[in-house]
Short mmCIF file of C-alpha atoms in Angstrom, two decimals:
data_model
loop_
_atom_site.label_atom_id
_atom_site.label_comp_id
_atom_site.label_asym_id
_atom_site.label_seq_id
_atom_site.Cartn_x
_atom_site.Cartn_y
_atom_site.Cartn_z
CA UNK A 1 16.42 9.38 13.75
CA UNK A 2 17.01 6.95 10.68
CA UNK A 3 15.64 8.42 8.01
CA UNK A 4 13.13 6.41 5.65
CA UNK A 5 14.01 5.03 1.98
CA UNK A 6 9.61 4.75 0.49
CA UNK A 7 8.57 3.85 -2.92
CA UNK A 8 6.06 5.76 -4.47
CA UNK A 9 3.34 3.99 -7.38
CA UNK A 10 1.46 6.05 -9.42
CA UNK A 11 0.09 5.47 -13.13
CA UNK A 12 -0.27 9.38 -13.91
CA UNK A 13 3.21 11.14 -13.62
CA UNK A 14 1.49 14.36 -12.33
CA UNK A 15 0.35 12.82 -9.05
CA UNK A 16 3.31 10.86 -8.98
CA UNK A 17 6.00 14.08 -9.01
CA UNK A 18 3.76 15.91 -6.93
CA UNK A 19 3.54 13.21 -4.15
CA UNK A 20 7.61 12.75 -4.72
CA UNK A 21 8.40 15.69 -4.07
CA UNK A 22 6.20 16.61 -0.93
CA UNK A 23 7.50 13.67 0.54
CA UNK A 24 11.30 15.09 -0.45
CA UNK A 25 10.22 17.54 2.01
CA UNK A 26 9.61 15.45 5.02
CA UNK A 27 12.39 15.29 6.87
CA UNK A 28 11.82 12.14 8.03
CA UNK A 29 11.95 10.62 4.34
CA UNK A 30 15.38 10.00 3.59
CA UNK A 31 15.23 8.35 -0.34
CA UNK A 32 12.13 8.45 -2.41
CA UNK A 33 11.69 6.50 -5.45
CA UNK A 34 8.67 6.48 -8.24
CA UNK A 35 7.80 4.16 -10.53
CA UNK A 36 4.42 4.50 -12.32
CA UNK A 37 3.54 0.80 -12.79
CA UNK A 38 2.63 -1.79 -10.26
CA UNK A 39 4.82 -4.19 -12.00
CA UNK A 40 8.02 -2.44 -11.72
CA UNK A 41 7.24 -1.48 -8.18
CA UNK A 42 7.36 -5.55 -7.56
CA UNK A 43 10.65 -5.61 -9.34
CA UNK A 44 12.56 -2.90 -7.23
CA UNK A 45 10.67 -4.56 -3.99
CA UNK A 46 12.17 -7.50 -4.62
CA UNK A 47 15.58 -6.44 -5.42
CA UNK A 48 15.59 -3.79 -2.59
CA UNK A 49 14.39 -2.84 0.72
CA UNK A 50 11.88 -0.28 1.30
CA UNK A 51 10.21 1.19 4.69
CA UNK A 52 7.35 2.32 3.12
CA UNK A 53 4.97 1.87 0.09
CA UNK A 54 3.02 4.95 -0.83
CA UNK A 55 0.27 3.22 -3.52
CA UNK A 56 -2.29 4.05 -5.91
CA UNK A 57 -5.21 2.01 -6.14
CA UNK A 58 -7.11 2.44 -9.79
CA UNK A 59 -4.12 1.44 -12.33
CA UNK A 60 -4.37 -0.13 -15.50
CA UNK A 61 -3.30 -3.79 -15.20
CA UNK A 62 -2.38 -5.17 -11.70
CA UNK A 63 -3.96 -2.14 -9.42
CA UNK A 64 -2.92 -0.95 -6.07
CA UNK A 65 -4.95 -3.76 -4.09
CA UNK A 66 -3.84 -6.70 -6.46
CA UNK A 67 -0.16 -5.43 -5.21
CA UNK A 68 -1.22 -4.81 -1.88
CA UNK A 69 -1.90 -8.14 -1.25
CA UNK A 70 0.98 -9.60 -2.97
CA UNK A 71 3.28 -7.43 -0.24
CA UNK A 72 1.06 -9.18 2.56
CA UNK A 73 2.73 -12.43 0.87
CA UNK A 74 6.03 -10.96 1.72
CA UNK A 75 8.47 -11.97 4.91
CA UNK A 76 8.42 -8.95 6.23
CA UNK A 77 5.53 -6.15 3.89
CA UNK A 78 6.18 -3.01 4.02
CA UNK A 79 3.81 -0.78 5.87
CA UNK A 80 1.29 0.66 3.24
CA UNK A 81 -0.40 4.04 2.26
CA UNK A 82 -2.68 4.27 -0.30
CA UNK A 83 -3.20 7.68 -1.75
CA UNK A 84 -6.00 7.72 -3.93
CA UNK A 85 -9.02 9.83 -5.66
CA UNK A 86 -11.53 6.54 -4.47
CA UNK A 87 -12.92 6.73 -1.42
CA UNK A 88 -14.96 3.43 -1.96
CA UNK A 89 -12.04 1.30 -1.28
CA UNK A 90 -11.08 2.08 1.90
CA UNK A 91 -12.29 -0.80 3.33
CA UNK A 92 -10.55 -3.31 1.46
CA UNK A 93 -7.56 -0.73 2.05
CA UNK A 94 -7.82 -1.89 5.35
CA UNK A 95 -8.92 -5.32 5.71
CA UNK A 96 -5.13 -5.63 3.87
CA UNK A 97 -3.83 -3.83 6.92
CA UNK A 98 -2.66 -0.51 5.36
CA UNK A 99 -1.39 1.89 7.63
CA UNK A 100 -2.88 4.66 6.14
CA UNK A 101 -5.57 5.97 3.25
CA UNK A 102 -4.87 9.12 2.24
CA UNK A 103 -7.41 10.62 -0.79
CA UNK A 104 -6.67 13.28 -3.68
CA UNK A 105 -6.11 16.04 -3.59
CA UNK A 106 -3.09 15.71 -1.11
CA UNK A 107 -2.40 18.41 1.66
CA UNK A 108 0.81 18.01 2.89
CA UNK A 109 -0.16 18.43 6.69
CA UNK A 110 -2.23 15.35 5.76
CA UNK A 111 0.39 13.52 3.68
CA UNK A 112 2.65 14.22 7.51
CA UNK A 113 0.10 12.96 9.36
CA UNK A 114 0.69 9.44 6.94
CA UNK A 115 4.34 9.37 7.40
CA UNK A 116 3.56 9.80 11.17
CA UNK A 117 1.90 6.64 11.36
CA UNK A 118 4.59 4.81 8.86
CA UNK A 119 6.71 5.68 11.79
CA UNK A 120 4.83 4.48 14.71
CA UNK A 121 4.14 1.36 12.37
CA UNK A 122 8.02 0.58 13.18
CA UNK A 123 7.89 -1.57 10.18
CA UNK A 124 5.08 -4.32 9.14
CA UNK A 125 1.55 -2.93 9.11
CA UNK A 126 0.00 -4.07 13.09
CA UNK A 127 -2.05 -7.42 12.83
CA UNK A 128 -4.40 -5.96 15.67
CA UNK A 129 -7.31 -4.12 15.36
CA UNK A 130 -8.28 -3.01 11.93
CA UNK A 131 -9.32 0.72 11.90
CA UNK A 132 -11.93 1.57 9.45
CA UNK A 133 -11.90 4.75 7.75
CA UNK A 134 -15.14 7.01 7.81
CA UNK A 135 -15.81 10.59 6.27
CA UNK A 136 -17.86 13.26 8.51
CA UNK A 137 -17.81 16.54 7.22
CA UNK A 138 -15.18 16.20 4.50
CA UNK A 139 -12.63 14.96 7.55
CA UNK A 140 -11.30 11.30 7.22
CA UNK A 141 -11.90 9.53 11.28
CA UNK A 142 -10.82 6.04 11.82
CA UNK A 143 -13.16 3.75 13.98
CA UNK A 144 -11.99 0.91 15.72
CA UNK A 145 -13.55 -2.47 14.47
CA UNK A 146 -14.12 -3.98 18.25
CA UNK A 147 -16.21 -0.63 19.00
CA UNK A 148 -18.06 -1.42 16.20
CA UNK A 149 -21.69 -3.05 17.99
CA UNK A 150 -23.81 -3.45 15.09
CA UNK A 151 -24.33 -2.94 11.41
CA UNK A 152 -27.19 -1.76 9.35
CA UNK A 153 -27.33 -1.95 5.67
CA UNK A 154 -28.18 1.29 3.58
CA UNK A 155 -28.96 0.32 -0.04
CA UNK A 156 -25.43 -0.09 -1.23
CA UNK A 157 -23.99 2.01 1.94
CA UNK A 158 -23.87 0.52 5.61
CA UNK A 159 -24.10 2.18 8.72
CA UNK A 160 -21.61 1.39 11.27
CA UNK A 161 -22.75 1.69 15.08
CA UNK A 162 -20.76 2.54 17.71
CA UNK A 163 -21.12 3.51 21.47
CA UNK A 164 -20.24 6.91 20.44
CA UNK A 165 -23.15 7.22 17.10
CA UNK A 166 -22.79 5.92 14.12
CA UNK A 167 -20.75 6.09 10.26
CA UNK A 168 -21.79 5.15 7.28
CA UNK A 169 -19.45 3.73 4.74
CA UNK A 170 -19.98 3.16 0.92
CA UNK A 171 -19.82 -0.82 1.16
CA UNK A 172 -22.36 -2.77 1.50
CA UNK A 173 -23.07 -4.86 4.17
CA UNK A 174 -23.30 -8.28 2.18
CA UNK A 175 -19.12 -7.36 1.63
CA UNK A 176 -18.79 -6.57 5.19
CA UNK A 177 -20.63 -10.13 6.08
CA UNK A 178 -18.07 -12.13 4.27
CA UNK A 179 -14.76 -9.60 5.38
CA UNK A 180 -15.58 -9.75 9.02
CA UNK A 181 -17.11 -13.06 9.50
CA UNK A 182 -13.56 -14.12 11.02
CA UNK A 183 -14.00 -11.00 13.75
CA UNK A 184 -17.41 -12.11 14.98
CA UNK A 185 -19.89 -10.17 12.96
CA UNK A 186 -22.73 -12.70 12.68
CA UNK A 187 -25.77 -11.39 10.34
CA UNK A 188 -29.14 -12.13 12.33
CA UNK A 189 -31.30 -9.99 9.57
CA UNK A 190 -30.55 -9.43 5.85
CA UNK A 191 -30.40 -6.05 6.95
CA UNK A 192 -28.34 -6.58 10.20
CA UNK A 193 -25.17 -7.63 11.39
CA UNK A 194 -24.12 -7.74 15.05
CA UNK A 195 -20.34 -7.95 16.57
CA UNK A 196 -20.58 -11.38 18.97
CA UNK A 197 -18.43 -9.28 21.64
CA UNK A 198 -21.44 -6.71 22.20
CA UNK A 199 -24.08 -8.90 22.49
CA UNK A 200 -25.19 -8.61 25.95
CA UNK A 201 -28.88 -10.49 26.15
CA UNK A 202 -30.38 -12.91 23.79
CA UNK A 203 -34.40 -12.40 24.45
CA UNK A 204 -36.81 -14.91 23.39
CA UNK A 205 -40.84 -14.12 23.91
CA UNK A 206 -43.57 -15.40 21.85
CA UNK A 207 -41.15 -17.16 19.38
CA UNK A 208 -39.57 -13.61 18.60
CA UNK A 209 -35.97 -13.85 19.21
CA UNK A 210 -33.89 -10.27 20.03
CA UNK A 211 -30.55 -9.46 20.90
CA UNK A 212 -29.41 -6.33 22.75
CA UNK A 213 -26.13 -4.75 21.77
CA UNK A 214 -24.89 -1.70 22.99
CA UNK A 215 -28.36 -0.98 24.60
CA UNK A 216 -29.89 -1.53 21.48
CA UNK A 217 -32.20 -4.33 21.33
CA UNK A 218 -32.53 -5.90 17.90
CA UNK A 219 -34.95 -8.19 16.26
CA UNK A 220 -33.78 -11.71 14.87
CA UNK A 221 -35.43 -13.04 11.85
CA UNK A 222 -36.63 -16.41 12.02
CA UNK A 223 -34.19 -17.48 9.14
CA UNK A 224 -31.26 -16.76 11.31
CA UNK A 225 -32.38 -17.55 14.91
CA UNK A 226 -31.29 -21.14 14.49
CA UNK A 227 -27.56 -19.92 13.24
CA UNK A 228 -27.54 -17.75 16.08
CA UNK A 229 -28.46 -19.84 18.28
CA UNK A 230 -25.45 -22.24 17.07
CA UNK A 231 -23.01 -19.87 17.24
CA UNK A 232 -23.93 -18.52 20.45
CA UNK A 233 -23.63 -22.18 22.36
CA UNK A 234 -20.17 -22.24 20.36
CA UNK A 235 -18.68 -19.05 21.83
CA UNK A 236 -19.94 -20.17 25.13
CA UNK A 237 -18.43 -23.06 25.23
#
């Protein structure tokens, strides 16, 4: 098996040293290079080829998300694994096609799972379905965005609904509405998004319009009724 060359970026030296050490223990990793500067990391990436980047998010100057955005413009962007203490950036990270999102403190077995995902990626991060990380009972699970039927606002959070259940994520509905518009998510109410591929019925009775997604009937506000009809008409053409 060909071993991987990885670059680790973290502005905190103890965290950088620990992650470099743990990755070096993995037999699938052949070379580990570390830096505490995103700017220096860019110089390395422009001069050398690496098979994966393990990247912190909260860094001075160029943040991890900023750097990932730059890397996404490379002709062959390397797979990215975010390693961070901040779970609230998970959705943004996966919108940038991250392979995995590991929370600190890092456990060796969890890091091994991230390496497995890098190996399976086999190069650039996949451009197919987006996986959304969700937390339940202290365990990070991944939900395919294509499985989400609708989303409800809950303050600064959003609840993702699938056929198997629901999951709370620390992202406002307004942000998801902007980020997921191209994936077919439309607003039917100020506090509800629906996924057009999951719309089973559109009902109209006594001037009130509703849609059925995943067997659940959801009311469409008058403000959004015309926009929804327009979108559904285009979908059917």
